[in-house]
Amino acid sequence: MANLLLCGLLLLMLIGGVLIFEATTREQETAAQQLAARIFGYWLAGGLLLFSVLRMMRALFSHLATMLLPPLVLISSLALSM
């Protein structure tokens, strides 16, 4: 039952149904961007550290690919469309 609730919560978060927050001022938007960057950095560094310590090289490279490639593709596609 707990797994079902967790999956439902993750699905709602995925589609934006939970934790709805809209920045109304420039300061709030900047703070939200800084928090998102900090969370992303911690997640990236934590995965790199964990997989390096455990000597899981395939997981390390998969983590790098899934963390770095999608933002790079998105940024480059936006830059090329301008």
PDB file of N, CA, C and O in Angstrom:
ATOM      1  N   MET A   1       0.819  -1.195   0.000  1.00  0.00           N
ATOM      2  CA  MET A   1       0.000   0.000   0.000  1.00  0.00           C
ATOM      3  C   MET A   1       0.864   1.260   0.000  1.00  0.00           C
ATOM      4  O   MET A   1       0.558   2.220  -0.680  1.00  0.00           O
ATOM      5  N   ALA A   2       1.961   1.229   0.782  1.00  0.00           N
ATOM      6  CA  ALA A   2       2.841   2.394   0.843  1.00  0.00           C
ATOM      7  C   ALA A   2       3.510   2.649  -0.505  1.00  0.00           C
ATOM      8  O   ALA A   2       3.695   3.800  -0.896  1.00  0.00           O
ATOM      9  N   ASN A   3       3.864   1.561  -1.220  1.00  0.00           N
ATOM     10  CA  ASN A   3       4.476   1.726  -2.537  1.00  0.00           C
ATOM     11  C   ASN A   3       3.513   2.371  -3.516  1.00  0.00           C
ATOM     12  O   ASN A   3       3.915   3.181  -4.353  1.00  0.00           O
ATOM     13  N   LEU A   4       2.244   2.008  -3.425  1.00  0.00           N
ATOM     14  CA  LEU A   4       1.235   2.581  -4.302  1.00  0.00           C
ATOM     15  C   LEU A   4       1.074   4.073  -4.030  1.00  0.00           C
ATOM     16  O   LEU A   4       0.982   4.877  -4.962  1.00  0.00           O
ATOM     17  N   LEU A   5       1.060   4.454  -2.753  1.00  0.00           N
ATOM     18  CA  LEU A   5       0.949   5.876  -2.413  1.00  0.00           C
ATOM     19  C   LEU A   5       2.171   6.653  -2.867  1.00  0.00           C
ATOM     20  O   LEU A   5       2.055   7.774  -3.376  1.00  0.00           O
ATOM     21  N   LEU A   6       3.341   6.058  -2.705  1.00  0.00           N
ATOM     22  CA  LEU A   6       4.562   6.719  -3.143  1.00  0.00           C
ATOM     23  C   LEU A   6       4.578   6.896  -4.652  1.00  0.00           C
ATOM     24  O   LEU A   6       4.937   7.962  -5.154  1.00  0.00           O
ATOM     25  N   CYS A   7       4.154   5.885  -5.385  1.00  0.00           N
ATOM     26  CA  CYS A   7       4.092   5.991  -6.846  1.00  0.00           C
ATOM     27  C   CYS A   7       3.089   7.057  -7.275  1.00  0.00           C
ATOM     28  O   CYS A   7       3.336   7.809  -8.210  1.00  0.00           O
ATOM     29  N   GLY A   8       1.967   7.126  -6.582  1.00  0.00           N
ATOM     30  CA  GLY A   8       0.981   8.153  -6.892  1.00  0.00           C
ATOM     31  C   GLY A   8       1.507   9.547  -6.626  1.00  0.00           C
ATOM     32  O   GLY A   8       1.296  10.471  -7.418  1.00  0.00           O
ATOM     33  N   LEU A   9       2.219   9.719  -5.517  1.00  0.00           N
ATOM     34  CA  LEU A   9       2.802  11.013  -5.199  1.00  0.00           C
ATOM     35  C   LEU A   9       3.854  11.412  -6.224  1.00  0.00           C
ATOM     36  O   LEU A   9       3.902  12.558  -6.668  1.00  0.00           O
ATOM     37  N   LEU A  10       4.694  10.461  -6.624  1.00  0.00           N
ATOM     38  CA  LEU A  10       5.716  10.755  -7.638  1.00  0.00           C
ATOM     39  C   LEU A  10       5.078  11.105  -8.981  1.00  0.00           C
ATOM     40  O   LEU A  10       5.560  11.993  -9.689  1.00  0.00           O
ATOM     41  N   LEU A  11       3.987  10.443  -9.319  1.00  0.00           N
ATOM     42  CA  LEU A  11       3.287  10.756 -10.560  1.00  0.00           C
ATOM     43  C   LEU A  11       2.712  12.168 -10.509  1.00  0.00           C
ATOM     44  O   LEU A  11       2.822  12.927 -11.474  1.00  0.00           O
ATOM     45  N   LEU A  12       2.095  12.519  -9.379  1.00  0.00           N
ATOM     46  CA  LEU A  12       1.559  13.871  -9.252  1.00  0.00           C
ATOM     47  C   LEU A  12       2.662  14.926  -9.311  1.00  0.00           C
ATOM     48  O   LEU A  12       2.483  15.992  -9.900  1.00  0.00           O
ATOM     49  N   MET A  13       3.808  14.631  -8.706  1.00  0.00           N
ATOM     50  CA  MET A  13       4.917  15.570  -8.772  1.00  0.00           C
ATOM     51  C   MET A  13       5.436  15.691 -10.199  1.00  0.00           C
ATOM     52  O   MET A  13       5.835  16.773 -10.635  1.00  0.00           O
ATOM     53  N   LEU A  14       5.426  14.590 -10.924  1.00  0.00           N
ATOM     54  CA  LEU A  14       5.905  14.590 -12.295  1.00  0.00           C
ATOM     55  C   LEU A  14       5.047  15.488 -13.180  1.00  0.00           C
ATOM     56  O   LEU A  14       5.574  16.223 -14.018  1.00  0.00           O
ATOM     57  N   ILE A  15       3.744  15.464 -12.984  1.00  0.00           N
ATOM     58  CA  ILE A  15       2.862  16.268 -13.828  1.00  0.00           C
ATOM     59  C   ILE A  15       2.573  17.642 -13.232  1.00  0.00           C
ATOM     60  O   ILE A  15       1.827  18.425 -13.795  1.00  0.00           O
ATOM     61  N   GLY A  16       3.182  17.939 -12.090  1.00  0.00           N
ATOM     62  CA  GLY A  16       3.035  19.267 -11.514  1.00  0.00           C
ATOM     63  C   GLY A  16       1.827  19.436 -10.625  1.00  0.00           C
ATOM     64  O   GLY A  16       1.389  20.559 -10.385  1.00  0.00           O
ATOM     65  N   GLY A  17       1.272  18.358 -10.128  1.00  0.00           N
ATOM     66  CA  GLY A  17       0.078  18.449  -9.301  1.00  0.00           C
ATOM     67  C   GLY A  17       0.354  18.656  -7.828  1.00  0.00           C
ATOM     68  O   GLY A  17      -0.549  18.918  -7.060  1.00  0.00           O
ATOM     69  N   VAL A  18       1.604  18.521  -7.426  1.00  0.00           N
ATOM     70  CA  VAL A  18       1.978  18.682  -6.026  1.00  0.00           C
ATOM     71  C   VAL A  18       3.069  19.732  -5.947  1.00  0.00           C
ATOM     72  O   VAL A  18       3.878  19.877  -6.854  1.00  0.00           O
ATOM     73  N   LEU A  19       3.099  20.447  -4.849  1.00  0.00           N
ATOM     74  CA  LEU A  19       4.120  21.465  -4.621  1.00  0.00           C
ATOM     75  C   LEU A  19       4.123  22.537  -5.704  1.00  0.00           C
ATOM     76  O   LEU A  19       5.162  22.906  -6.241  1.00  0.00           O
ATOM     77  N   ILE A  20       2.929  23.003  -6.037  1.00  0.00           N
ATOM     78  CA  ILE A  20       2.819  24.038  -7.067  1.00  0.00           C
ATOM     79  C   ILE A  20       3.342  25.338  -6.482  1.00  0.00           C
ATOM     80  O   ILE A  20       2.895  25.798  -5.446  1.00  0.00           O
ATOM     81  N   PHE A  21       4.301  25.918  -7.140  1.00  0.00           N
ATOM     82  CA  PHE A  21       4.900  27.171  -6.698  1.00  0.00           C
ATOM     83  C   PHE A  21       5.177  27.997  -7.928  1.00  0.00           C
ATOM     84  O   PHE A  21       5.775  27.526  -8.891  1.00  0.00           O
ATOM     85  N   GLU A  22       4.728  29.219  -7.897  1.00  0.00           N
ATOM     86  CA  GLU A  22       4.986  30.123  -9.006  1.00  0.00           C
ATOM     87  C   GLU A  22       5.625  31.378  -8.447  1.00  0.00           C
ATOM     88  O   GLU A  22       5.059  32.054  -7.589  1.00  0.00           O
ATOM     89  N   ALA A  23       6.806  31.668  -8.929  1.00  0.00           N
ATOM     90  CA  ALA A  23       7.516  32.853  -8.468  1.00  0.00           C
ATOM     91  C   ALA A  23       6.804  34.096  -9.000  1.00  0.00           C
ATOM     92  O   ALA A  23       6.482  34.183 -10.184  1.00  0.00           O
ATOM     93  N   THR A  24       6.550  35.036  -8.119  1.00  0.00           N
ATOM     94  CA  THR A  24       5.854  36.246  -8.529  1.00  0.00           C
ATOM     95  C   THR A  24       6.785  37.439  -8.633  1.00  0.00           C
ATOM     96  O   THR A  24       6.452  38.413  -9.292  1.00  0.00           O
ATOM     97  N   THR A  25       7.930  37.377  -7.997  1.00  0.00           N
ATOM     98  CA  THR A  25       8.891  38.481  -8.081  1.00  0.00           C
ATOM     99  C   THR A  25      10.209  37.950  -8.618  1.00  0.00           C
ATOM    100  O   THR A  25      10.463  36.751  -8.642  1.00  0.00           O
ATOM    101  N   ARG A  26      11.043  38.864  -9.032  1.00  0.00           N
ATOM    102  CA  ARG A  26      12.344  38.494  -9.566  1.00  0.00           C
ATOM    103  C   ARG A  26      13.198  37.822  -8.490  1.00  0.00           C
ATOM    104  O   ARG A  26      13.959  36.901  -8.767  1.00  0.00           O
ATOM    105  N   GLU A  27      13.076  38.294  -7.251  1.00  0.00           N
ATOM    106  CA  GLU A  27      13.856  37.709  -6.161  1.00  0.00           C
ATOM    107  C   GLU A  27      13.432  36.265  -5.897  1.00  0.00           C
ATOM    108  O   GLU A  27      14.273  35.398  -5.644  1.00  0.00           O
ATOM    109  N   GLN A  28      12.131  35.996  -5.948  1.00  0.00           N
ATOM    110  CA  GLN A  28      11.645  34.630  -5.744  1.00  0.00           C
ATOM    111  C   GLN A  28      12.106  33.722  -6.878  1.00  0.00           C
ATOM    112  O   GLN A  28      12.475  32.570  -6.652  1.00  0.00           O
ATOM    113  N   GLU A  29      12.084  34.241  -8.092  1.00  0.00           N
ATOM    114  CA  GLU A  29      12.524  33.451  -9.230  1.00  0.00           C
ATOM    115  C   GLU A  29      14.015  33.134  -9.130  1.00  0.00           C
ATOM    116  O   GLU A  29      14.437  32.003  -9.375  1.00  0.00           O
ATOM    117  N   THR A  30      14.795  34.110  -8.732  1.00  0.00           N
ATOM    118  CA  THR A  30      16.231  33.892  -8.559  1.00  0.00           C
ATOM    119  C   THR A  30      16.498  32.882  -7.451  1.00  0.00           C
ATOM    120  O   THR A  30      17.342  31.991  -7.598  1.00  0.00           O
ATOM    121  N   ALA A  31      15.782  32.998  -6.352  1.00  0.00           N
ATOM    122  CA  ALA A  31      15.952  32.056  -5.242  1.00  0.00           C
ATOM    123  C   ALA A  31      15.561  30.640  -5.674  1.00  0.00           C
ATOM    124  O   ALA A  31      16.239  29.671  -5.303  1.00  0.00           O
ATOM    125  N   ALA A  32      14.492  30.504  -6.449  1.00  0.00           N
ATOM    126  CA  ALA A  32      14.066  29.186  -6.924  1.00  0.00           C
ATOM    127  C   ALA A  32      15.101  28.588  -7.868  1.00  0.00           C
ATOM    128  O   ALA A  32      15.396  27.383  -7.804  1.00  0.00           O
ATOM    129  N   GLN A  33      15.679  29.406  -8.742  1.00  0.00           N
ATOM    130  CA  GLN A  33      16.709  28.915  -9.655  1.00  0.00           C
ATOM    131  C   GLN A  33      17.963  28.497  -8.908  1.00  0.00           C
ATOM    132  O   GLN A  33      18.587  27.479  -9.230  1.00  0.00           O
ATOM    133  N   GLN A  34      18.336  29.260  -7.886  1.00  0.00           N
ATOM    134  CA  GLN A  34      19.518  28.913  -7.100  1.00  0.00           C
ATOM    135  C   GLN A  34      19.296  27.619  -6.322  1.00  0.00           C
ATOM    136  O   GLN A  34      20.194  26.782  -6.224  1.00  0.00           O
ATOM    137  N   LEU A  35      18.101  27.442  -5.776  1.00  0.00           N
ATOM    138  CA  LEU A  35      17.780  26.204  -5.060  1.00  0.00           C
ATOM    139  C   LEU A  35      17.811  25.014  -6.013  1.00  0.00           C
ATOM    140  O   LEU A  35      18.358  23.954  -5.686  1.00  0.00           O
ATOM    141  N   ALA A  36      17.247  25.174  -7.208  1.00  0.00           N
ATOM    142  CA  ALA A  36      17.246  24.092  -8.192  1.00  0.00           C
ATOM    143  C   ALA A  36      18.675  23.740  -8.604  1.00  0.00           C
ATOM    144  O   ALA A  36      19.016  22.555  -8.724  1.00  0.00           O
ATOM    145  N   ALA A  37      19.514  24.734  -8.795  1.00  0.00           N
ATOM    146  CA  ALA A  37      20.911  24.476  -9.160  1.00  0.00           C
ATOM    147  C   ALA A  37      21.650  23.771  -8.031  1.00  0.00           C
ATOM    148  O   ALA A  37      22.453  22.860  -8.272  1.00  0.00           O
ATOM    149  N   ARG A  38      21.374  24.159  -6.791  1.00  0.00           N
ATOM    150  CA  ARG A  38      22.018  23.517  -5.644  1.00  0.00           C
ATOM    151  C   ARG A  38      21.586  22.050  -5.531  1.00  0.00           C
ATOM    152  O   ARG A  38      22.413  21.162  -5.314  1.00  0.00           O
ATOM    153  N   ILE A  39      20.292  21.788  -5.700  1.00  0.00           N
ATOM    154  CA  ILE A  39      19.797  20.407  -5.638  1.00  0.00           C
ATOM    155  C   ILE A  39      20.412  19.579  -6.757  1.00  0.00           C
ATOM    156  O   ILE A  39      20.857  18.448  -6.547  1.00  0.00           O
ATOM    157  N   PHE A  40      20.472  20.145  -7.967  1.00  0.00           N
ATOM    158  CA  PHE A  40      21.065  19.435  -9.102  1.00  0.00           C
ATOM    159  C   PHE A  40      22.535  19.120  -8.831  1.00  0.00           C
ATOM    160  O   PHE A  40      23.009  18.011  -9.076  1.00  0.00           O
ATOM    161  N   GLY A  41      23.267  20.088  -8.307  1.00  0.00           N
ATOM    162  CA  GLY A  41      24.683  19.892  -8.016  1.00  0.00           C
ATOM    163  C   GLY A  41      24.914  18.844  -6.951  1.00  0.00           C
ATOM    164  O   GLY A  41      25.815  17.999  -7.077  1.00  0.00           O
ATOM    165  N   TYR A  42      24.108  18.879  -5.888  1.00  0.00           N
ATOM    166  CA  TYR A  42      24.242  17.874  -4.838  1.00  0.00           C
ATOM    167  C   TYR A  42      23.919  16.484  -5.361  1.00  0.00           C
ATOM    168  O   TYR A  42      24.577  15.506  -5.005  1.00  0.00           O
ATOM    169  N   TRP A  43      22.897  16.377  -6.188  1.00  0.00           N
ATOM    170  CA  TRP A  43      22.506  15.087  -6.745  1.00  0.00           C
ATOM    171  C   TRP A  43      23.611  14.553  -7.658  1.00  0.00           C
ATOM    172  O   TRP A  43      23.961  13.369  -7.605  1.00  0.00           O
ATOM    173  N   LEU A  44      24.181  15.422  -8.476  1.00  0.00           N
ATOM    174  CA  LEU A  44      25.263  15.022  -9.372  1.00  0.00           C
ATOM    175  C   LEU A  44      26.491  14.593  -8.573  1.00  0.00           C
ATOM    176  O   LEU A  44      27.048  13.511  -8.798  1.00  0.00           O
ATOM    177  N   ALA A  45      26.905  15.414  -7.621  1.00  0.00           N
ATOM    178  CA  ALA A  45      28.092  15.096  -6.825  1.00  0.00           C
ATOM    179  C   ALA A  45      27.873  13.859  -5.960  1.00  0.00           C
ATOM    180  O   ALA A  45      28.783  13.027  -5.820  1.00  0.00           O
ATOM    181  N   GLY A  46      26.692  13.722  -5.387  1.00  0.00           N
ATOM    182  CA  GLY A  46      26.400  12.553  -4.556  1.00  0.00           C
ATOM    183  C   GLY A  46      26.456  11.264  -5.354  1.00  0.00           C
ATOM    184  O   GLY A  46      27.011  10.264  -4.891  1.00  0.00           O
ATOM    185  N   GLY A  47      25.899  11.285  -6.546  1.00  0.00           N
ATOM    186  CA  GLY A  47      25.952  10.095  -7.398  1.00  0.00           C
ATOM    187  C   GLY A  47      27.369   9.766  -7.816  1.00  0.00           C
ATOM    188  O   GLY A  47      27.779   8.597  -7.809  1.00  0.00           O
ATOM    189  N   LEU A  48      28.129  10.790  -8.183  1.00  0.00           N
ATOM    190  CA  LEU A  48      29.514  10.553  -8.575  1.00  0.00           C
ATOM    191  C   LEU A  48      30.326   9.977  -7.423  1.00  0.00           C
ATOM    192  O   LEU A  48      31.102   9.042  -7.602  1.00  0.00           O
ATOM    193  N   LEU A  49      30.138  10.538  -6.240  1.00  0.00           N
ATOM    194  CA  LEU A  49      30.863  10.049  -5.067  1.00  0.00           C
ATOM    195  C   LEU A  49      30.445   8.618  -4.720  1.00  0.00           C
ATOM    196  O   LEU A  49      31.306   7.757  -4.496  1.00  0.00           O
ATOM    197  N   LEU A  50      29.161   8.374  -4.683  1.00  0.00           N
ATOM    198  CA  LEU A  50      28.661   7.044  -4.315  1.00  0.00           C
ATOM    199  C   LEU A  50      29.140   5.979  -5.291  1.00  0.00           C
ATOM    200  O   LEU A  50      29.677   4.946  -4.887  1.00  0.00           O
ATOM    201  N   PHE A  51      28.970   6.221  -6.587  1.00  0.00           N
ATOM    202  CA  PHE A  51      29.341   5.215  -7.569  1.00  0.00           C
ATOM    203  C   PHE A  51      30.859   5.045  -7.652  1.00  0.00           C
ATOM    204  O   PHE A  51      31.349   3.947  -7.950  1.00  0.00           O
ATOM    205  N   SER A  52      31.615   6.109  -7.385  1.00  0.00           N
ATOM    206  CA  SER A  52      33.068   5.985  -7.370  1.00  0.00           C
ATOM    207  C   SER A  52      33.536   5.157  -6.187  1.00  0.00           C
ATOM    208  O   SER A  52      34.403   4.293  -6.322  1.00  0.00           O
ATOM    209  N   VAL A  53      32.971   5.430  -5.016  1.00  0.00           N
ATOM    210  CA  VAL A  53      33.361   4.680  -3.816  1.00  0.00           C
ATOM    211  C   VAL A  53      32.997   3.208  -3.955  1.00  0.00           C
ATOM    212  O   VAL A  53      33.768   2.335  -3.560  1.00  0.00           O
ATOM    213  N   LEU A  54      31.846   2.941  -4.521  1.00  0.00           N
ATOM    214  CA  LEU A  54      31.413   1.548  -4.692  1.00  0.00           C
ATOM    215  C   LEU A  54      32.024   0.876  -5.916  1.00  0.00           C
ATOM    216  O   LEU A  54      31.764  -0.295  -6.170  1.00  0.00           O
ATOM    217  N   ARG A  55      32.808   1.638  -6.680  1.00  0.00           N
ATOM    218  CA  ARG A  55      33.477   1.143  -7.895  1.00  0.00           C
ATOM    219  C   ARG A  55      32.494   0.551  -8.893  1.00  0.00           C
ATOM    220  O   ARG A  55      32.712  -0.520  -9.457  1.00  0.00           O
ATOM    221  N   MET A  56      31.402   1.270  -9.092  1.00  0.00           N
ATOM    222  CA  MET A  56      30.377   0.870 -10.056  1.00  0.00           C
ATOM    223  C   MET A  56      30.525   1.768 -11.282  1.00  0.00           C
ATOM    224  O   MET A  56      29.825   2.768 -11.443  1.00  0.00           O
ATOM    225  N   MET A  57      31.480   1.428 -12.149  1.00  0.00           N
ATOM    226  CA  MET A  57      31.846   2.302 -13.256  1.00  0.00           C
ATOM    227  C   MET A  57      30.716   2.464 -14.282  1.00  0.00           C
ATOM    228  O   MET A  57      30.502   3.553 -14.788  1.00  0.00           O
ATOM    229  N   ARG A  58      30.017   1.387 -14.560  1.00  0.00           N
ATOM    230  CA  ARG A  58      28.928   1.502 -15.537  1.00  0.00           C
ATOM    231  C   ARG A  58      27.825   2.418 -15.009  1.00  0.00           C
ATOM    232  O   ARG A  58      27.293   3.248 -15.739  1.00  0.00           O
ATOM    233  N   ALA A  59      27.506   2.301 -13.727  1.00  0.00           N
ATOM    234  CA  ALA A  59      26.507   3.168 -13.114  1.00  0.00           C
ATOM    235  C   ALA A  59      27.007   4.611 -13.049  1.00  0.00           C
ATOM    236  O   ALA A  59      26.225   5.546 -13.223  1.00  0.00           O
ATOM    237  N   LEU A  60      28.301   4.779 -12.826  1.00  0.00           N
ATOM    238  CA  LEU A  60      28.883   6.124 -12.799  1.00  0.00           C
ATOM    239  C   LEU A  60      28.720   6.820 -14.138  1.00  0.00           C
ATOM    240  O   LEU A  60      28.272   7.972 -14.211  1.00  0.00           O
ATOM    241  N   PHE A  61      29.055   6.128 -15.215  1.00  0.00           N
ATOM    242  CA  PHE A  61      28.926   6.726 -16.541  1.00  0.00           C
ATOM    243  C   PHE A  61      27.461   6.919 -16.940  1.00  0.00           C
ATOM    244  O   PHE A  61      27.120   7.902 -17.594  1.00  0.00           O
ATOM    245  N   SER A  62      26.601   6.007 -16.526  1.00  0.00           N
ATOM    246  CA  SER A  62      25.171   6.183 -16.789  1.00  0.00           C
ATOM    247  C   SER A  62      24.633   7.397 -16.037  1.00  0.00           C
ATOM    248  O   SER A  62      23.832   8.165 -16.572  1.00  0.00           O
ATOM    249  N   HIS A  63      25.082   7.572 -14.803  1.00  0.00           N
ATOM    250  CA  HIS A  63      24.666   8.723 -14.008  1.00  0.00           C
ATOM    251  C   HIS A  63      25.124  10.017 -14.671  1.00  0.00           C
ATOM    252  O   HIS A  63      24.353  10.978 -14.776  1.00  0.00           O
ATOM    253  N   LEU A  64      26.367  10.048 -15.114  1.00  0.00           N
ATOM    254  CA  LEU A  64      26.875  11.238 -15.807  1.00  0.00           C
ATOM    255  C   LEU A  64      26.071  11.529 -17.068  1.00  0.00           C
ATOM    256  O   LEU A  64      25.720  12.680 -17.329  1.00  0.00           O
ATOM    257  N   ALA A  65      25.798  10.485 -17.829  1.00  0.00           N
ATOM    258  CA  ALA A  65      25.066  10.680 -19.079  1.00  0.00           C
ATOM    259  C   ALA A  65      23.649  11.187 -18.828  1.00  0.00           C
ATOM    260  O   ALA A  65      23.190  12.116 -19.503  1.00  0.00           O
ATOM    261  N   THR A  66      22.963  10.607 -17.862  1.00  0.00           N
ATOM    262  CA  THR A  66      21.579  11.022 -17.626  1.00  0.00           C
ATOM    263  C   THR A  66      21.483  12.370 -16.924  1.00  0.00           C
ATOM    264  O   THR A  66      20.466  13.046 -17.043  1.00  0.00           O
ATOM    265  N   MET A  67      22.514  12.773 -16.220  1.00  0.00           N
ATOM    266  CA  MET A  67      22.482  14.068 -15.540  1.00  0.00           C
ATOM    267  C   MET A  67      22.944  15.211 -16.436  1.00  0.00           C
ATOM    268  O   MET A  67      22.495  16.339 -16.273  1.00  0.00           O
ATOM    269  N   LEU A  68      23.866  14.952 -17.350  1.00  0.00           N
ATOM    270  CA  LEU A  68      24.457  16.034 -18.120  1.00  0.00           C
ATOM    271  C   LEU A  68      23.941  16.153 -19.551  1.00  0.00           C
ATOM    272  O   LEU A  68      23.830  17.264 -20.072  1.00  0.00           O
ATOM    273  N   LEU A  69      23.631  15.042 -20.193  1.00  0.00           N
ATOM    274  CA  LEU A  69      23.212  15.123 -21.589  1.00  0.00           C
ATOM    275  C   LEU A  69      21.864  15.820 -21.807  1.00  0.00           C
ATOM    276  O   LEU A  69      21.764  16.670 -22.692  1.00  0.00           O
ATOM    277  N   PRO A  70      20.807  15.498 -21.061  1.00  0.00           N
ATOM    278  CA  PRO A  70      19.527  16.184 -21.320  1.00  0.00           C
ATOM    279  C   PRO A  70      19.592  17.709 -21.172  1.00  0.00           C
ATOM    280  O   PRO A  70      19.082  18.420 -22.052  1.00  0.00           O
ATOM    281  N   PRO A  71      20.229  18.262 -20.128  1.00  0.00           N
ATOM    282  CA  PRO A  71      20.322  19.727 -20.091  1.00  0.00           C
ATOM    283  C   PRO A  71      21.134  20.305 -21.246  1.00  0.00           C
ATOM    284  O   PRO A  71      20.788  21.362 -21.788  1.00  0.00           O
ATOM    285  N   LEU A  72      22.210  19.616 -21.638  1.00  0.00           N
ATOM    286  CA  LEU A  72      23.021  20.106 -22.754  1.00  0.00           C
ATOM    287  C   LEU A  72      22.233  20.094 -24.059  1.00  0.00           C
ATOM    288  O   LEU A  72      22.324  21.038 -24.850  1.00  0.00           O
ATOM    289  N   VAL A  73      21.470  19.032 -24.285  1.00  0.00           N
ATOM    290  CA  VAL A  73      20.657  18.946 -25.498  1.00  0.00           C
ATOM    291  C   VAL A  73      19.583  20.036 -25.497  1.00  0.00           C
ATOM    292  O   VAL A  73      19.343  20.702 -26.509  1.00  0.00           O
ATOM    293  N   LEU A  74      18.942  20.248 -24.359  1.00  0.00           N
ATOM    294  CA  LEU A  74      17.907  21.264 -24.262  1.00  0.00           C
ATOM    295  C   LEU A  74      18.479  22.664 -24.492  1.00  0.00           C
ATOM    296  O   LEU A  74      17.928  23.457 -25.256  1.00  0.00           O
ATOM    297  N   ILE A  75      19.580  22.974 -23.858  1.00  0.00           N
ATOM    298  CA  ILE A  75      20.188  24.297 -24.001  1.00  0.00           C
ATOM    299  C   ILE A  75      20.667  24.516 -25.436  1.00  0.00           C
ATOM    300  O   ILE A  75      20.456  25.583 -26.017  1.00  0.00           O
ATOM    301  N   SER A  76      21.289  23.497 -26.028  1.00  0.00           N
ATOM    302  CA  SER A  76      21.769  23.659 -27.410  1.00  0.00           C
ATOM    303  C   SER A  76      20.605  23.777 -28.386  1.00  0.00           C
ATOM    304  O   SER A  76      20.678  24.561 -29.339  1.00  0.00           O
ATOM    305  N   SER A  77      19.516  23.043 -28.171  1.00  0.00           N
ATOM    306  CA  SER A  77      18.379  23.165 -29.080  1.00  0.00           C
ATOM    307  C   SER A  77      17.698  24.537 -28.938  1.00  0.00           C
ATOM    308  O   SER A  77      17.243  25.112 -29.928  1.00  0.00           O
ATOM    309  N   LEU A  78      17.664  25.069 -27.722  1.00  0.00           N
ATOM    310  CA  LEU A  78      17.115  26.414 -27.559  1.00  0.00           C
ATOM    311  C   LEU A  78      18.018  27.462 -28.173  1.00  0.00           C
ATOM    312  O   LEU A  78      17.541  28.433 -28.761  1.00  0.00           O
ATOM    313  N   ALA A  79      19.330  27.277 -28.044  1.00  0.00           N
ATOM    314  CA  ALA A  79      20.262  28.238 -28.613  1.00  0.00           C
ATOM    315  C   ALA A  79      20.214  28.206 -30.142  1.00  0.00           C
ATOM    316  O   ALA A  79      20.317  29.262 -30.783  1.00  0.00           O
ATOM    317  N   LEU A  80      20.048  27.031 -30.728  1.00  0.00           N
ATOM    318  CA  LEU A  80      19.988  26.942 -32.182  1.00  0.00           C
ATOM    319  C   LEU A  80      18.677  27.477 -32.743  1.00  0.00           C
ATOM    320  O   LEU A  80      18.630  27.895 -33.893  1.00  0.00           O
ATOM    321  N   SER A  81      17.621  27.483 -31.961  1.00  0.00           N
ATOM    322  CA  SER A  81      16.341  27.960 -32.472  1.00  0.00           C
ATOM    323  C   SER A  81      16.227  29.476 -32.435  1.00  0.00           C
ATOM    324  O   SER A  81      15.308  30.049 -32.994  1.00  0.00           O
ATOM    325  N   MET A  82      17.167  30.148 -31.779  1.00  0.00           N
ATOM    326  CA  MET A  82      17.110  31.619 -31.704  1.00  0.00           C
ATOM    327  C   MET A  82      17.622  32.260 -32.960  1.00  0.00           C
ATOM    328  O   MET A  82      18.391  31.936 -33.681  1.00  0.00           O
TER     329      MET A  82
END
